[in-house]
PDB file of C-alpha atoms in Angstrom:
ATOM      1  CA  MET B  28       5.599 -12.135 -19.829  1.00  0.00           C
ATOM      2  CA  SER B  29       5.111  -8.981 -17.750  1.00  0.00           C
ATOM      3  CA  VAL B  30       7.137  -5.874 -17.043  1.00  0.00           C
ATOM      4  CA  ASP B  31       8.097  -5.044 -13.453  1.00  0.00           C
ATOM      5  CA  PRO B  32       6.457  -1.665 -12.738  1.00  0.00           C
ATOM      6  CA  LEU B  33       9.443  -0.560 -10.631  1.00  0.00           C
ATOM      7  CA  SER B  34      11.796  -0.809 -13.589  1.00  0.00           C
ATOM      8  CA  LYS B  35       9.525   0.835 -16.165  1.00  0.00           C
ATOM      9  CA  PRO B  36      11.554   3.576 -17.915  1.00  0.00           C
ATOM     10  CA  VAL B  37      10.162   7.038 -17.189  1.00  0.00           C
ATOM     11  CA  THR B  38      11.300  10.657 -17.344  1.00  0.00           C
ATOM     12  CA  ALA B  39      10.438  13.452 -14.891  1.00  0.00           C
ATOM     13  CA  PHE B  40      10.397  17.175 -15.563  1.00  0.00           C
ATOM     14  CA  ASP B  41      10.369  20.149 -13.208  1.00  0.00           C
ATOM     15  CA  GLY B  42       8.690  22.670 -15.456  1.00  0.00           C
ATOM     16  CA  ALA B  43      10.653  22.583 -18.726  1.00  0.00           C
ATOM     17  CA  THR B  44      13.796  21.138 -17.086  1.00  0.00           C
ATOM     18  CA  ARG B  45      14.433  17.399 -17.175  1.00  0.00           C
ATOM     19  CA  LEU B  46      14.750  16.364 -13.546  1.00  0.00           C
ATOM     20  CA  TRP B  47      15.531  12.650 -13.781  1.00  0.00           C
ATOM     21  CA  GLU B  48      15.170   9.688 -16.118  1.00  0.00           C
ATOM     22  CA  GLY B  49      15.438   5.992 -15.436  1.00  0.00           C
ATOM     23  CA  ALA B  50      13.513   3.281 -13.624  1.00  0.00           C
ATOM     24  CA  LEU B  51      10.175   4.322 -12.133  1.00  0.00           C
ATOM     25  CA  VAL B  52      11.303   3.742  -8.542  1.00  0.00           C
ATOM     26  CA  GLU B  53      14.399   5.962  -8.977  1.00  0.00           C
ATOM     27  CA  VAL B  54      12.449   8.704 -10.700  1.00  0.00           C
ATOM     28  CA  ALA B  55       9.631   8.594  -8.149  1.00  0.00           C
ATOM     29  CA  LEU B  56      12.139   9.067  -5.319  1.00  0.00           C
ATOM     30  CA  ALA B  57      13.826  11.946  -7.197  1.00  0.00           C
ATOM     31  CA  VAL B  58      10.450  13.625  -7.703  1.00  0.00           C
ATOM     32  CA  LYS B  59       9.605  13.043  -4.021  1.00  0.00           C
ATOM     33  CA  ALA B  60      12.904  14.703  -3.014  1.00  0.00           C
ATOM     34  CA  ALA B  61      12.273  17.620  -5.388  1.00  0.00           C
ATOM     35  CA  THR B  62       8.744  18.053  -4.029  1.00  0.00           C
ATOM     36  CA  ASP B  63       9.995  17.990  -0.441  1.00  0.00           C
ATOM     37  CA  ALA B  64      12.674  20.566  -1.368  1.00  0.00           C
ATOM     38  CA  GLY B  65      10.019  22.923  -2.760  1.00  0.00           C
ATOM     39  CA  ALA B  66      10.523  22.482  -6.525  1.00  0.00           C
ATOM     40  CA  ALA B  67       8.807  25.175  -8.561  1.00  0.00           C
ATOM     41  CA  GLY B  68       7.063  22.652 -10.817  1.00  0.00           C
ATOM     42  CA  PRO B  69       4.929  21.566 -12.289  1.00  0.00           C
ATOM     43  CA  LEU B  70       6.506  18.176 -11.693  1.00  0.00           C
ATOM     44  CA  LEU B  71       5.442  15.696 -14.369  1.00  0.00           C
ATOM     45  CA  VAL B  72       6.489  12.086 -14.883  1.00  0.00           C
ATOM     46  CA  PHE B  73       6.108  10.555 -18.341  1.00  0.00           C
ATOM     47  CA  ASP B  74       6.044   6.881 -19.298  1.00  0.00           C
ATOM     48  CA  ASP B  75       8.837   6.631 -21.896  1.00  0.00           C
ATOM     49  CA  ALA B  76       7.017   3.895 -23.846  1.00  0.00           C
ATOM     50  CA  THR B  77       3.669   5.653 -24.216  1.00  0.00           C
ATOM     51  CA  GLY B  78       4.319   9.327 -23.475  1.00  0.00           C
ATOM     52  CA  ARG B  79       1.481   9.309 -20.952  1.00  0.00           C
ATOM     53  CA  VAL B  80       1.738  11.284 -17.723  1.00  0.00           C
ATOM     54  CA  LEU B  81       1.876   9.078 -14.634  1.00  0.00           C
ATOM     55  CA  ASP B  82       0.077   9.997 -11.442  1.00  0.00           C
ATOM     56  CA  LEU B  83       2.374   9.125  -8.532  1.00  0.00           C
ATOM     57  CA  ASP B  84       1.243   9.108  -4.910  1.00  0.00           C
ATOM     58  CA  LEU B  85       4.127  10.847  -3.113  1.00  0.00           C
ATOM     59  CA  ARG B  86       2.484  11.110   0.316  1.00  0.00           C
ATOM     60  CA  GLY B  87       4.430  10.020   3.369  1.00  0.00           C
ATOM     61  CA  GLY B  88       8.079   9.038   3.459  1.00  0.00           C
ATOM     62  CA  THR B  89      10.170   7.382   0.772  1.00  0.00           C
ATOM     63  CA  GLY B  90       9.319   3.948   2.174  1.00  0.00           C
ATOM     64  CA  ASP B  91       5.611   4.708   1.754  1.00  0.00           C
ATOM     65  CA  VAL B  92       6.167   5.764  -1.863  1.00  0.00           C
ATOM     66  CA  VAL B  93       8.149   2.599  -2.652  1.00  0.00           C
ATOM     67  CA  ARG B  94       5.557   0.346  -0.949  1.00  0.00           C
ATOM     68  CA  ARG B  95       2.805   1.812  -3.144  1.00  0.00           C
ATOM     69  CA  LEU B  96       4.929   1.319  -6.267  1.00  0.00           C
ATOM     70  CA  VAL B  97       5.665  -2.306  -5.320  1.00  0.00           C
ATOM     71  CA  ALA B  98       1.914  -2.895  -4.998  1.00  0.00           C
ATOM     72  CA  LEU B  99       1.306  -1.824  -8.624  1.00  0.00           C
ATOM     73  CA  PRO B 100       0.252  -4.710 -10.851  1.00  0.00           C
ATOM     74  CA  PRO B 101       2.792  -5.790 -13.478  1.00  0.00           C
ATOM     75  CA  GLU B 102       2.151  -4.522 -16.979  1.00  0.00           C
ATOM     76  CA  PRO B 103       1.945  -6.846 -19.964  1.00  0.00           C
ATOM     77  CA  ALA B 104       5.136  -6.874 -22.018  1.00  0.00           C
ATOM     78  CA  ARG B 105       4.853  -4.951 -25.225  1.00  0.00           C
ATOM     79  CA  SER B 106       6.660  -5.687 -28.418  1.00  0.00           C
ATOM     80  CA  PRO B 107       8.567  -2.584 -29.557  1.00  0.00           C
ATOM     81  CA  SER B 108       7.479  -3.300 -33.136  1.00  0.00           C
ATOM     82  CA  ALA B 109       3.813  -3.856 -32.307  1.00  0.00           C
ATOM     83  CA  PRO B 110       1.646  -1.218 -33.944  1.00  0.00           C
ATOM     84  CA  ARG B 111      -0.346   1.045 -31.682  1.00  0.00           C
ATOM     85  CA  VAL B 112      -4.029   1.074 -32.478  1.00  0.00           C
ATOM     86  CA  ALA B 113      -5.910   4.318 -32.082  1.00  0.00           C
ATOM     87  CA  ALA B 114      -9.011   4.262 -29.931  1.00  0.00           C
ATOM     88  CA  GLU B 115     -12.318   4.104 -31.719  1.00  0.00           C
ATOM     89  CA  PRO B 116     -13.865   7.561 -32.108  1.00  0.00           C
ATOM     90  CA  GLU B 117     -16.761   8.351 -29.826  1.00  0.00           C
ATOM     91  CA  SER B 118     -20.184   8.266 -31.418  1.00  0.00           C
ATOM     92  CA  GLY B 119     -21.062  11.564 -32.967  1.00  0.00           C
ATOM     93  CA  THR B 120     -17.404  12.358 -33.711  1.00  0.00           C
ATOM     94  CA  ALA B 121     -16.533  13.215 -37.277  1.00  0.00           C
ATOM     95  CA  THR B 122     -14.344  10.559 -38.886  1.00  0.00           C
ATOM     96  CA  GLY B 123     -14.002  11.912 -42.421  1.00  0.00           C
ATOM     97  CA  ALA B 124     -10.642  12.424 -44.119  1.00  0.00           C
ATOM     98  CA  PHE B 125      -9.218  15.897 -44.437  1.00  0.00           C
TER      99      PHE B 125
END
């Protein structure tokens, strides 16, 4: 099963102020409108599931933005109870307990 990238829950901030939260397509269009209106920024969009910052291509009109989002590959579904595994440390990185 995969997750539709357009409906992925995300949250956008304009500086320290929450701008919009909801489905990726809605948030992307809100960020596009804020950018076009001259928002002070920085404008950041976070994936609600992972906390990672998303890099959105906001060039062109709203139709262009949506077309690029539609072209994103679907993400694998993730069990909310599945443990997250930390990445292996790079070689030469200390791994001792503190």
